[in-house]
PDB file of C-alpha atoms in Angstrom:
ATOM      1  CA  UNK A  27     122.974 177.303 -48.067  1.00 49.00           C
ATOM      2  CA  UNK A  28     121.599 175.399 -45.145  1.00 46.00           C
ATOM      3  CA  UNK A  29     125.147 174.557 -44.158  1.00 44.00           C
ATOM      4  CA  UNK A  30     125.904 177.987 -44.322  1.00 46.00           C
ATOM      5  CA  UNK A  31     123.665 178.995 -42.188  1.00 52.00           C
ATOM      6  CA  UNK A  32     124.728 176.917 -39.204  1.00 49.00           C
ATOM      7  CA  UNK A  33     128.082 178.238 -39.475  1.00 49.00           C
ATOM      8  CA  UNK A  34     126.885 181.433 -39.513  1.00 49.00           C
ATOM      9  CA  UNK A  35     124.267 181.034 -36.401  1.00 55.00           C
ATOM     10  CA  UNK A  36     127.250 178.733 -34.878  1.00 54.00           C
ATOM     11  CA  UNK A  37     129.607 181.607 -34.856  1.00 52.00           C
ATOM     12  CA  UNK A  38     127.060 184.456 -33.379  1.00 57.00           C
ATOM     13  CA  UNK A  39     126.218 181.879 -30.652  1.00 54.00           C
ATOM     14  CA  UNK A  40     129.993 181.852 -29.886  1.00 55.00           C
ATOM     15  CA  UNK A  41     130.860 185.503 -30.089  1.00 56.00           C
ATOM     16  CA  UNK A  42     127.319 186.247 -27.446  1.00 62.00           C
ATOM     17  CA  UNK A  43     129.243 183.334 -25.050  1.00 54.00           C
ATOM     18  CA  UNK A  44     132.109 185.155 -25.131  1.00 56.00           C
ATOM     19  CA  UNK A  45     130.831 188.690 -24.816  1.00 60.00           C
ATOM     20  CA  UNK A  46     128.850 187.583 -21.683  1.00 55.00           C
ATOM     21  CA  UNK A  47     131.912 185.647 -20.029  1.00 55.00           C
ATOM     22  CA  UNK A  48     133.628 188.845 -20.524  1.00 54.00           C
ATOM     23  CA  UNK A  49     130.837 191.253 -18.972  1.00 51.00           C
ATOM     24  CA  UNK A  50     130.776 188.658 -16.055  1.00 50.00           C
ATOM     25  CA  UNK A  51     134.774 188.727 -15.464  1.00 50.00           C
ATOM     26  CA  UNK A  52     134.320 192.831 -15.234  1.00 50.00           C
ATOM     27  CA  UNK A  53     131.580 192.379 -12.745  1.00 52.00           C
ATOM     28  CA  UNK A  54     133.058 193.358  -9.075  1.00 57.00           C
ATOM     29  CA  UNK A  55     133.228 190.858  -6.408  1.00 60.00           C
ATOM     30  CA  UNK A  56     130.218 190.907  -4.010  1.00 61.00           C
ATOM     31  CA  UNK A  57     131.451 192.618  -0.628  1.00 61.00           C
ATOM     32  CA  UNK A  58     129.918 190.428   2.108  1.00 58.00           C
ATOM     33  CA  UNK A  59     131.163 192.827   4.568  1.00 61.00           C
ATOM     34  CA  UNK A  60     133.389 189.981   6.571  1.00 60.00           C
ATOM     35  CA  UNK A  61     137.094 191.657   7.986  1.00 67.00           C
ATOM     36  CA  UNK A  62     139.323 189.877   8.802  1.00 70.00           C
ATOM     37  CA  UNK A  63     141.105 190.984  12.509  1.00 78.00           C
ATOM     38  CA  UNK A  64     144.033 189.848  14.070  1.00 84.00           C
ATOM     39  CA  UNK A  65     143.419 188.364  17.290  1.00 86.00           C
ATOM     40  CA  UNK A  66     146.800 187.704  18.833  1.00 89.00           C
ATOM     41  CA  UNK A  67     149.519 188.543  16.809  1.00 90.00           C
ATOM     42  CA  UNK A  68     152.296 186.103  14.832  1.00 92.00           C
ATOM     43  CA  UNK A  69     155.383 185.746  17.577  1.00 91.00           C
ATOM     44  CA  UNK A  70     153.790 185.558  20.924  1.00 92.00           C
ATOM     45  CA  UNK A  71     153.959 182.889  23.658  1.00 93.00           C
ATOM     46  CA  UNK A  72     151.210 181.636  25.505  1.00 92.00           C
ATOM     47  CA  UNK A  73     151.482 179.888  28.963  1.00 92.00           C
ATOM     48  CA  UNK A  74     149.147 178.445  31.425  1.00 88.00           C
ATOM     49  CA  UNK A  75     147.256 175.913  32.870  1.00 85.00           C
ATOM     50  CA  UNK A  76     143.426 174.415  33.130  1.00 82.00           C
ATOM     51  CA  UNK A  77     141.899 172.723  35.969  1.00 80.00           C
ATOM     52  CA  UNK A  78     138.740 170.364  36.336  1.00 80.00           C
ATOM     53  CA  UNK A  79     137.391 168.420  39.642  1.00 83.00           C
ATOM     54  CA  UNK A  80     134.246 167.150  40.599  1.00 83.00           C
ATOM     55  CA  UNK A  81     133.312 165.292  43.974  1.00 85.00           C
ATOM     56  CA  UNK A  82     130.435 163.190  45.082  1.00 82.00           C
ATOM     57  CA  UNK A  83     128.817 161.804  48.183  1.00 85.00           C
ATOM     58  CA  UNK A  84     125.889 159.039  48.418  1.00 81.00           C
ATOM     59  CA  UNK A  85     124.055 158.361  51.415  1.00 81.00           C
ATOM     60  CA  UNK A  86     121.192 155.812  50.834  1.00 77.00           C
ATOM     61  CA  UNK A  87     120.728 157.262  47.771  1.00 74.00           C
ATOM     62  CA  UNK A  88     118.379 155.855  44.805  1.00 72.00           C
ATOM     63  CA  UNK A  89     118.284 156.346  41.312  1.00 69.00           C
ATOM     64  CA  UNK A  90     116.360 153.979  38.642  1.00 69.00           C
ATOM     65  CA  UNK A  91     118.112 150.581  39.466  1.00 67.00           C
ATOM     66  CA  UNK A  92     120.379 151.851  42.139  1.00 70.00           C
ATOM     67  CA  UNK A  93     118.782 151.588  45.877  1.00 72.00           C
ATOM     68  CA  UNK A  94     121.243 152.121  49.124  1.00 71.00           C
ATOM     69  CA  UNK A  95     123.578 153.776  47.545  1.00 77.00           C
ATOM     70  CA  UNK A  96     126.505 154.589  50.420  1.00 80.00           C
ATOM     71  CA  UNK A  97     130.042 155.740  48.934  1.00 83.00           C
ATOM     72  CA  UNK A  98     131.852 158.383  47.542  1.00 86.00           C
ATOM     73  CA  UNK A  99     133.993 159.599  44.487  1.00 88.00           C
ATOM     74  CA  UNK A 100     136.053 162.488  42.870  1.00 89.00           C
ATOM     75  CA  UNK A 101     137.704 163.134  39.713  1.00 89.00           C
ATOM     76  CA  UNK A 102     140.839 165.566  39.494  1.00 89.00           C
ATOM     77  CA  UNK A 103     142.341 166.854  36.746  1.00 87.00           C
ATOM     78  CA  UNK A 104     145.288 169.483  36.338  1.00 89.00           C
ATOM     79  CA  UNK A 105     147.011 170.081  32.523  1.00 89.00           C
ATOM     80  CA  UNK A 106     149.328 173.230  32.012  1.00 91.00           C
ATOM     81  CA  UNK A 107     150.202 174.122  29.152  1.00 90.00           C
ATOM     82  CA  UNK A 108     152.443 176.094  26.558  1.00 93.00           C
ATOM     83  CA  UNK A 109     152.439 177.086  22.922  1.00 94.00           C
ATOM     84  CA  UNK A 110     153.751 179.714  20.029  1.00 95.00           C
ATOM     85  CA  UNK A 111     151.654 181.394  17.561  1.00 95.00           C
ATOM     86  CA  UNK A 112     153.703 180.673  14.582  1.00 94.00           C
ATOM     87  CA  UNK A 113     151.628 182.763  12.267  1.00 92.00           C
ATOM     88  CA  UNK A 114     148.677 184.975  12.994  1.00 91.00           C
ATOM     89  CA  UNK A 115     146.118 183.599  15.205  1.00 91.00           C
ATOM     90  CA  UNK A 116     147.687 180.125  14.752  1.00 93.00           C
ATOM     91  CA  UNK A 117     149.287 178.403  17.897  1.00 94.00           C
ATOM     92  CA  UNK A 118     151.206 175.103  18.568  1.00 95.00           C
ATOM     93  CA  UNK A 119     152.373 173.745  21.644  1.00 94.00           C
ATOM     94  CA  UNK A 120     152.100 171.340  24.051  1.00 94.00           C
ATOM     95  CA  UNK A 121     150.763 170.533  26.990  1.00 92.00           C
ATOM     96  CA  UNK A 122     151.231 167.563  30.039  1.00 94.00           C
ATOM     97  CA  UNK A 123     147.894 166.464  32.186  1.00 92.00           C
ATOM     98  CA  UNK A 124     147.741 164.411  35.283  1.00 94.00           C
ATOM     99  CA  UNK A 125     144.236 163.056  35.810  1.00 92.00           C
ATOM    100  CA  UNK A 126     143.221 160.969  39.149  1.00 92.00           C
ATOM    101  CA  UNK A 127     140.037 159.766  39.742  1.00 91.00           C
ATOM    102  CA  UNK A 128     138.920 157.542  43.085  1.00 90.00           C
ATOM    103  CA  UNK A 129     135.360 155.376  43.845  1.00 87.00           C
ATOM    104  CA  UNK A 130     134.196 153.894  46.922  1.00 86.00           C
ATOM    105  CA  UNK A 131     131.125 151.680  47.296  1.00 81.00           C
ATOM    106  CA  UNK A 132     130.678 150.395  50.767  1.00 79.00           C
ATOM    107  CA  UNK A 133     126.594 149.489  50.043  1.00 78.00           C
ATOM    108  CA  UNK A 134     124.973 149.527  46.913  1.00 73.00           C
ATOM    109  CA  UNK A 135     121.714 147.602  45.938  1.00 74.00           C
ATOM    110  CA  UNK A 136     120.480 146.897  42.146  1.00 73.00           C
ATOM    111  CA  UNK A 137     117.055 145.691  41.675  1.00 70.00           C
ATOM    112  CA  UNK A 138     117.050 144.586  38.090  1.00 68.00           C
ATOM    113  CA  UNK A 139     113.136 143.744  38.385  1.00 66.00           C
ATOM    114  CA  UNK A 140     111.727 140.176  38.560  1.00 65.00           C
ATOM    115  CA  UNK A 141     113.082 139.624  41.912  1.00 67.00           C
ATOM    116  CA  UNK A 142     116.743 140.141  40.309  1.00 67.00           C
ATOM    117  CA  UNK A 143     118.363 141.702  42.749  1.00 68.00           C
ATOM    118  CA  UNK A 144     122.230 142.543  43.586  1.00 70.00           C
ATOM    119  CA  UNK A 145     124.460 143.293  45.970  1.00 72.00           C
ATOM    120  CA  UNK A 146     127.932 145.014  46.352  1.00 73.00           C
ATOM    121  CA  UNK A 147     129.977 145.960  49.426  1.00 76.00           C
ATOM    122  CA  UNK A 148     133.235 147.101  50.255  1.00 76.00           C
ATOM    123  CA  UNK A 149     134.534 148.252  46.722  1.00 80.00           C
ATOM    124  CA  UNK A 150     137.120 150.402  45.864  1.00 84.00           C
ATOM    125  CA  UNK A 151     139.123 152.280  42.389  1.00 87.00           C
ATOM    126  CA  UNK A 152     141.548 154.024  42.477  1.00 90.00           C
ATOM    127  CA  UNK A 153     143.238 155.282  39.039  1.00 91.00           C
ATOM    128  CA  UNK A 154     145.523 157.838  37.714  1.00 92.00           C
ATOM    129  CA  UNK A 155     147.120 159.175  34.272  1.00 93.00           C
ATOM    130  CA  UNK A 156     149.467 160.908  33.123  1.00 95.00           C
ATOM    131  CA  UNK A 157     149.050 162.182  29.431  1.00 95.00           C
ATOM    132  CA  UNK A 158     151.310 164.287  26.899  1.00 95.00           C
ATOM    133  CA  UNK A 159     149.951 165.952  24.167  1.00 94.00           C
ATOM    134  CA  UNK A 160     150.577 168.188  21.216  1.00 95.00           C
ATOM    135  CA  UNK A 161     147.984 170.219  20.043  1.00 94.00           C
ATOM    136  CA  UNK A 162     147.487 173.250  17.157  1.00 94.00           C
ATOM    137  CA  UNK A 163     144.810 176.071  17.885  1.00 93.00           C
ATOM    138  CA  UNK A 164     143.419 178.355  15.242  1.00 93.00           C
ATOM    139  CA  UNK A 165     141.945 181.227  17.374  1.00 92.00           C
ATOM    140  CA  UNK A 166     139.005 184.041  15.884  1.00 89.00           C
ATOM    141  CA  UNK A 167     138.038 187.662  16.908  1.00 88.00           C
ATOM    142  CA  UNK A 168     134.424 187.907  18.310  1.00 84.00           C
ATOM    143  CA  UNK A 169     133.114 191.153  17.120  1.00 76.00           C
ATOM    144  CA  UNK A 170     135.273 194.475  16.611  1.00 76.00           C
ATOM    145  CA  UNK A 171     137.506 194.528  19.608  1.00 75.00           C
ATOM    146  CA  UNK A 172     140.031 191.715  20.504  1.00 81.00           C
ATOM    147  CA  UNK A 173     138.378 191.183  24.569  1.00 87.00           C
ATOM    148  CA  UNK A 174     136.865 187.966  23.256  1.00 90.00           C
ATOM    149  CA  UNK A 175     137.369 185.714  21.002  1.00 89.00           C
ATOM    150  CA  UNK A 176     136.784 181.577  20.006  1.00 91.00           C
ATOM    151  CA  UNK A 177     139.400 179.065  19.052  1.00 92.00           C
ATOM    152  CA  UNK A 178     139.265 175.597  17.681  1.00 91.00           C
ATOM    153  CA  UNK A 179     141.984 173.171  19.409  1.00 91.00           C
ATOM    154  CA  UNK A 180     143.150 169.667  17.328  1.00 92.00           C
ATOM    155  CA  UNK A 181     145.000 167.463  20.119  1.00 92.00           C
ATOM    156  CA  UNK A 182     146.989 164.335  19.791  1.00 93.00           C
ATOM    157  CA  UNK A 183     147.909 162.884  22.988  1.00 94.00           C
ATOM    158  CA  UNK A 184     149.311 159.475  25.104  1.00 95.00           C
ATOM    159  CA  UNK A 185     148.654 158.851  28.132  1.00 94.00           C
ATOM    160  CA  UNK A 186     149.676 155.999  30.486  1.00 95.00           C
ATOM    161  CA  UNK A 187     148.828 155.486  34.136  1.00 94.00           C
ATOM    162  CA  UNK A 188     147.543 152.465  36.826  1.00 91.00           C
ATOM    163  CA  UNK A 189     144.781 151.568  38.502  1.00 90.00           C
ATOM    164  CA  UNK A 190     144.160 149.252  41.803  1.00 88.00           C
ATOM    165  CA  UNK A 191     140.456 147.934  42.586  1.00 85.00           C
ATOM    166  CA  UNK A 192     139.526 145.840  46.010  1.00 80.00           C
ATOM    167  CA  UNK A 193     136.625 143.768  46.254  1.00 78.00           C
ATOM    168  CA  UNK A 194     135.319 142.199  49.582  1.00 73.00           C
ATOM    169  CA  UNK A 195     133.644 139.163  48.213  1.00 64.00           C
ATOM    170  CA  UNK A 196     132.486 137.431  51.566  1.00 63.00           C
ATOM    171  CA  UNK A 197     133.794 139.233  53.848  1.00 59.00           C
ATOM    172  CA  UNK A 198     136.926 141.125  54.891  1.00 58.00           C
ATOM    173  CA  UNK A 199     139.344 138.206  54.911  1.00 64.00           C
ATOM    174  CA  UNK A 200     138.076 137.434  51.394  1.00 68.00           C
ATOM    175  CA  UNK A 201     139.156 140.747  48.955  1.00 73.00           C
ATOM    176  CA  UNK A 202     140.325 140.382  45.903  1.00 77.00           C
ATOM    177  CA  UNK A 203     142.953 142.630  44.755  1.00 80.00           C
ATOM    178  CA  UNK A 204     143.127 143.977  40.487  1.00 85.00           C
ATOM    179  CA  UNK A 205     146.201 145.849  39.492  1.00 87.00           C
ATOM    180  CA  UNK A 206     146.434 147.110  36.171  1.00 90.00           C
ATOM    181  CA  UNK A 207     148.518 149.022  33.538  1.00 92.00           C
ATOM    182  CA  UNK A 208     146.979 151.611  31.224  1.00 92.00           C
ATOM    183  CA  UNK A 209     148.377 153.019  27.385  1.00 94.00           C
ATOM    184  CA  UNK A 210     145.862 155.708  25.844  1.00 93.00           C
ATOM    185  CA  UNK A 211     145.777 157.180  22.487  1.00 93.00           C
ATOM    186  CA  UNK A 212     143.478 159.678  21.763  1.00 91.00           C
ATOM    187  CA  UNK A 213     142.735 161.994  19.018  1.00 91.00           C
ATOM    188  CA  UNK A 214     140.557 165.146  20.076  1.00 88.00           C
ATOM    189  CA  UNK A 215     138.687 168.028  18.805  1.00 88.00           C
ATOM    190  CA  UNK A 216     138.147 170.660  21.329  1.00 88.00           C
ATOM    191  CA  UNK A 217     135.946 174.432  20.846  1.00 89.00           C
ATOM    192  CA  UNK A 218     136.231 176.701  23.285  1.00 89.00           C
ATOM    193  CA  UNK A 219     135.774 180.795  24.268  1.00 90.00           C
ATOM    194  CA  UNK A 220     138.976 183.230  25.464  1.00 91.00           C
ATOM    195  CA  UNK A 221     138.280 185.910  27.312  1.00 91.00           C
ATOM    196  CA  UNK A 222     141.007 188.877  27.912  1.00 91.00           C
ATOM    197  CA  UNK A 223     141.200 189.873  31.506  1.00 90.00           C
ATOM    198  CA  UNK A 224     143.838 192.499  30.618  1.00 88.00           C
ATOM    199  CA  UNK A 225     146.048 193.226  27.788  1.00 85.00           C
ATOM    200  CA  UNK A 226     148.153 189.345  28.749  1.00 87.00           C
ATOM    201  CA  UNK A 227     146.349 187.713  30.999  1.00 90.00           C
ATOM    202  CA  UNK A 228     142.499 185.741  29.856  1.00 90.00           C
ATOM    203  CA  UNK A 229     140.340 183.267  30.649  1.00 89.00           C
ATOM    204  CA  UNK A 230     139.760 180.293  28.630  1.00 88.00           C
ATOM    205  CA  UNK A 231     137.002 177.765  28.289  1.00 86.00           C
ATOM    206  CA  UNK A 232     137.353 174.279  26.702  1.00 84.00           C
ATOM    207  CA  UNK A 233     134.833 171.684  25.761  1.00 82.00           C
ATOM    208  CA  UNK A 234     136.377 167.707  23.989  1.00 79.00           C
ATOM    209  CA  UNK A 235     133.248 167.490  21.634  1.00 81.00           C
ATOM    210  CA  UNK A 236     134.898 165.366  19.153  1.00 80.00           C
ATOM    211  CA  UNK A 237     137.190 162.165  19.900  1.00 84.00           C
ATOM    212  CA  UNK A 238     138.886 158.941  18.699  1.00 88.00           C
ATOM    213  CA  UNK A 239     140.580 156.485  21.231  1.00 88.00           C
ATOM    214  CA  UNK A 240     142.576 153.684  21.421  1.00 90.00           C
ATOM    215  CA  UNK A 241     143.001 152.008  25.393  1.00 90.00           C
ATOM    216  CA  UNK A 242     144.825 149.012  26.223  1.00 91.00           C
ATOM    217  CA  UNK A 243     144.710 147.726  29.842  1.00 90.00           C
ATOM    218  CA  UNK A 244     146.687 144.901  31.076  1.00 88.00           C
ATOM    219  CA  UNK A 245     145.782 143.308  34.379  1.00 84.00           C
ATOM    220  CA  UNK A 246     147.413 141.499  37.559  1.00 86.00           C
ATOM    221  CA  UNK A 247     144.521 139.925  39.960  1.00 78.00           C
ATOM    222  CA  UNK A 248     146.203 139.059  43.450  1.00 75.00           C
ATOM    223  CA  UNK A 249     149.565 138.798  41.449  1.00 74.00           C
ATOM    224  CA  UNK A 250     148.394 134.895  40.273  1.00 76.00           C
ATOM    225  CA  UNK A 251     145.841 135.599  37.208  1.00 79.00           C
ATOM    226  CA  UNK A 252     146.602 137.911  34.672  1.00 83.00           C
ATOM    227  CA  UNK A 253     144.837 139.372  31.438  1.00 83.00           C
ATOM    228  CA  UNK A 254     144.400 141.868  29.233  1.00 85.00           C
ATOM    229  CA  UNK A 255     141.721 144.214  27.114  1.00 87.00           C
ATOM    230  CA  UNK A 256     141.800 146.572  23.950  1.00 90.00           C
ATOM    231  CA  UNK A 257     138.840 148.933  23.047  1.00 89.00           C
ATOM    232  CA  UNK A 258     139.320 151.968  20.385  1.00 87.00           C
ATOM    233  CA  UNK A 259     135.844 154.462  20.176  1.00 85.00           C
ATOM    234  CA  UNK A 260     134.816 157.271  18.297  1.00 84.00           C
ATOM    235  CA  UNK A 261     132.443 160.379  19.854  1.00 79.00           C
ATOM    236  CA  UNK A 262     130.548 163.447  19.204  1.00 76.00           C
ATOM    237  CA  UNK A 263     129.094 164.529  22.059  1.00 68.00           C
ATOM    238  CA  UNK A 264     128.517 168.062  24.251  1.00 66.00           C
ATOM    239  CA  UNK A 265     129.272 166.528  27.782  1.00 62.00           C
ATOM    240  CA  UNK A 266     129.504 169.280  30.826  1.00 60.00           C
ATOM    241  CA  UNK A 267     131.781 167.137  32.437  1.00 56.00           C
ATOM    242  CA  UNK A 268     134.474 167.510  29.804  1.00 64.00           C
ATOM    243  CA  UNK A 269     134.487 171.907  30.560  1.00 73.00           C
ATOM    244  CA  UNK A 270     137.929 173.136  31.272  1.00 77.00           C
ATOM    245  CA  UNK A 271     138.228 175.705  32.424  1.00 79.00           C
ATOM    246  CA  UNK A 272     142.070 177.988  32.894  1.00 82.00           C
ATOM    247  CA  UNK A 273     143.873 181.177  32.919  1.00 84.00           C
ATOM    248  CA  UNK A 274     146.473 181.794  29.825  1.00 88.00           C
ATOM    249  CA  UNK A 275     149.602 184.354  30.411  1.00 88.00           C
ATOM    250  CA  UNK A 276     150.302 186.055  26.605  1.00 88.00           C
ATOM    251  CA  UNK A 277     153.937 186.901  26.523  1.00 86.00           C
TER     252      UNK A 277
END
């Protein structure tokens, strides 16, 4: 009898699992309210072109360590740009970047503390790059109208370029002269806000915020001594420096 029994209460404990999976399988699906809009449309191109510089002038200037600080510097940067939405709201393309940056030192005093103190004079860099890159951008609607939007951009790029470097040691008959060779990898993550001037045209807004890299220099020093150096880095970081900002034609 007892073993009856647990078949019995075995059985009704089965059929009120099943009853109850089947009420929950006829229960609706909770409407969170979320639509999905297309933004820009499967078939379009997309052209354009971003542009970033920055300039600098010191004169005396002193910051923590740094006393006398008498130079200059600028950084340039100019990447157009194309792609094809090959699905809605989903872009590929490419895009080629020439960056050139420049720094000039003619005084420039360290005091390290403990009557450590340093000295440069007469320095100079000069570098440029050229990169090529393929990227994929997965672009959202903000809100109900299709004026603004956000879009996520995954980039894999190479970039090579050269860089020269002067160094009066003691004096201007005494400089020493660095040449070197650059190859770049880099992996990137970039965020950033679209903004539809009219129905083609927009403005576009890009922040790197996430990136892996891989830089090997090789280097020439007044074409006798030679040598070389490999670094590879990882980031996460919300640097103003890194805004882009560009116009995109929609075609």
């Amino acid at each position: 009898m007892k073993l009856k029994s647990i078949y019995l209460s075995s059985l009704m404990l089965l059929l009120t699992l099943l009853s109850y999976a089947e009420t929950k399988d006829k229960e609706p699906a909770y409407d969170r309210g979320i639509t999905n809009r297309t933004f820009i449309p499967k078939g379009q191109w997309m052209v354009g072109a971003s542009f970033n510089y920055s300039q600098h002038f010191n004169d005396d200037y002193q910051f923590l360590v740094l006393n006398e600080w008498d130079g200059s510097g600028y950084n340039l940067r100019i990447s157009p740009f194309f792609g094809y939405f090959v699905k809605d709201d989903l872009a590929i393309g490419g895009r080629v970047t020439y960056a050139r940056k420049g720094l000039s030192i003619d005084n420039l005093q360290l005091d390290l503390g403990d009557d450590i103190n340093l000295s440069i004079e007469g320095m100079s860099d000069v570098s440029h790059m050229v990169y090529t890159t393929f990227f994929m951008r997965n672009y959202i609607s903000l809100g109900k109208g299709n004026r603004f939007g956000l879009f996520n951009e995954v980039s894999l790029s190479y970039g090579y370029g050269q860089s020269k470097s002067l160094n009066m040691e003691n004096g201007p008959h005494d400089i020493v002269g660095v040449h070197s060779t650059l190859h770049e990898l880099n992996i990137g993550i970039s965020p950033g806000m679209v903004a539809f001037i009219n129905n083609n045209l927009a403005l576009e807004v890009k922040m790197d915020v996430i990136g892996f890299n891989f830089k090997n220099t090789e280097q020439v020093e007044n074409q006798v001594n030679t040598g070389s150096r490999t670094t590879s880095s990882a980031n996460f970081d919300l640097d103003i420096f890194s805004l882009n900002i560009g116009l995109t034609l929609f075609i």
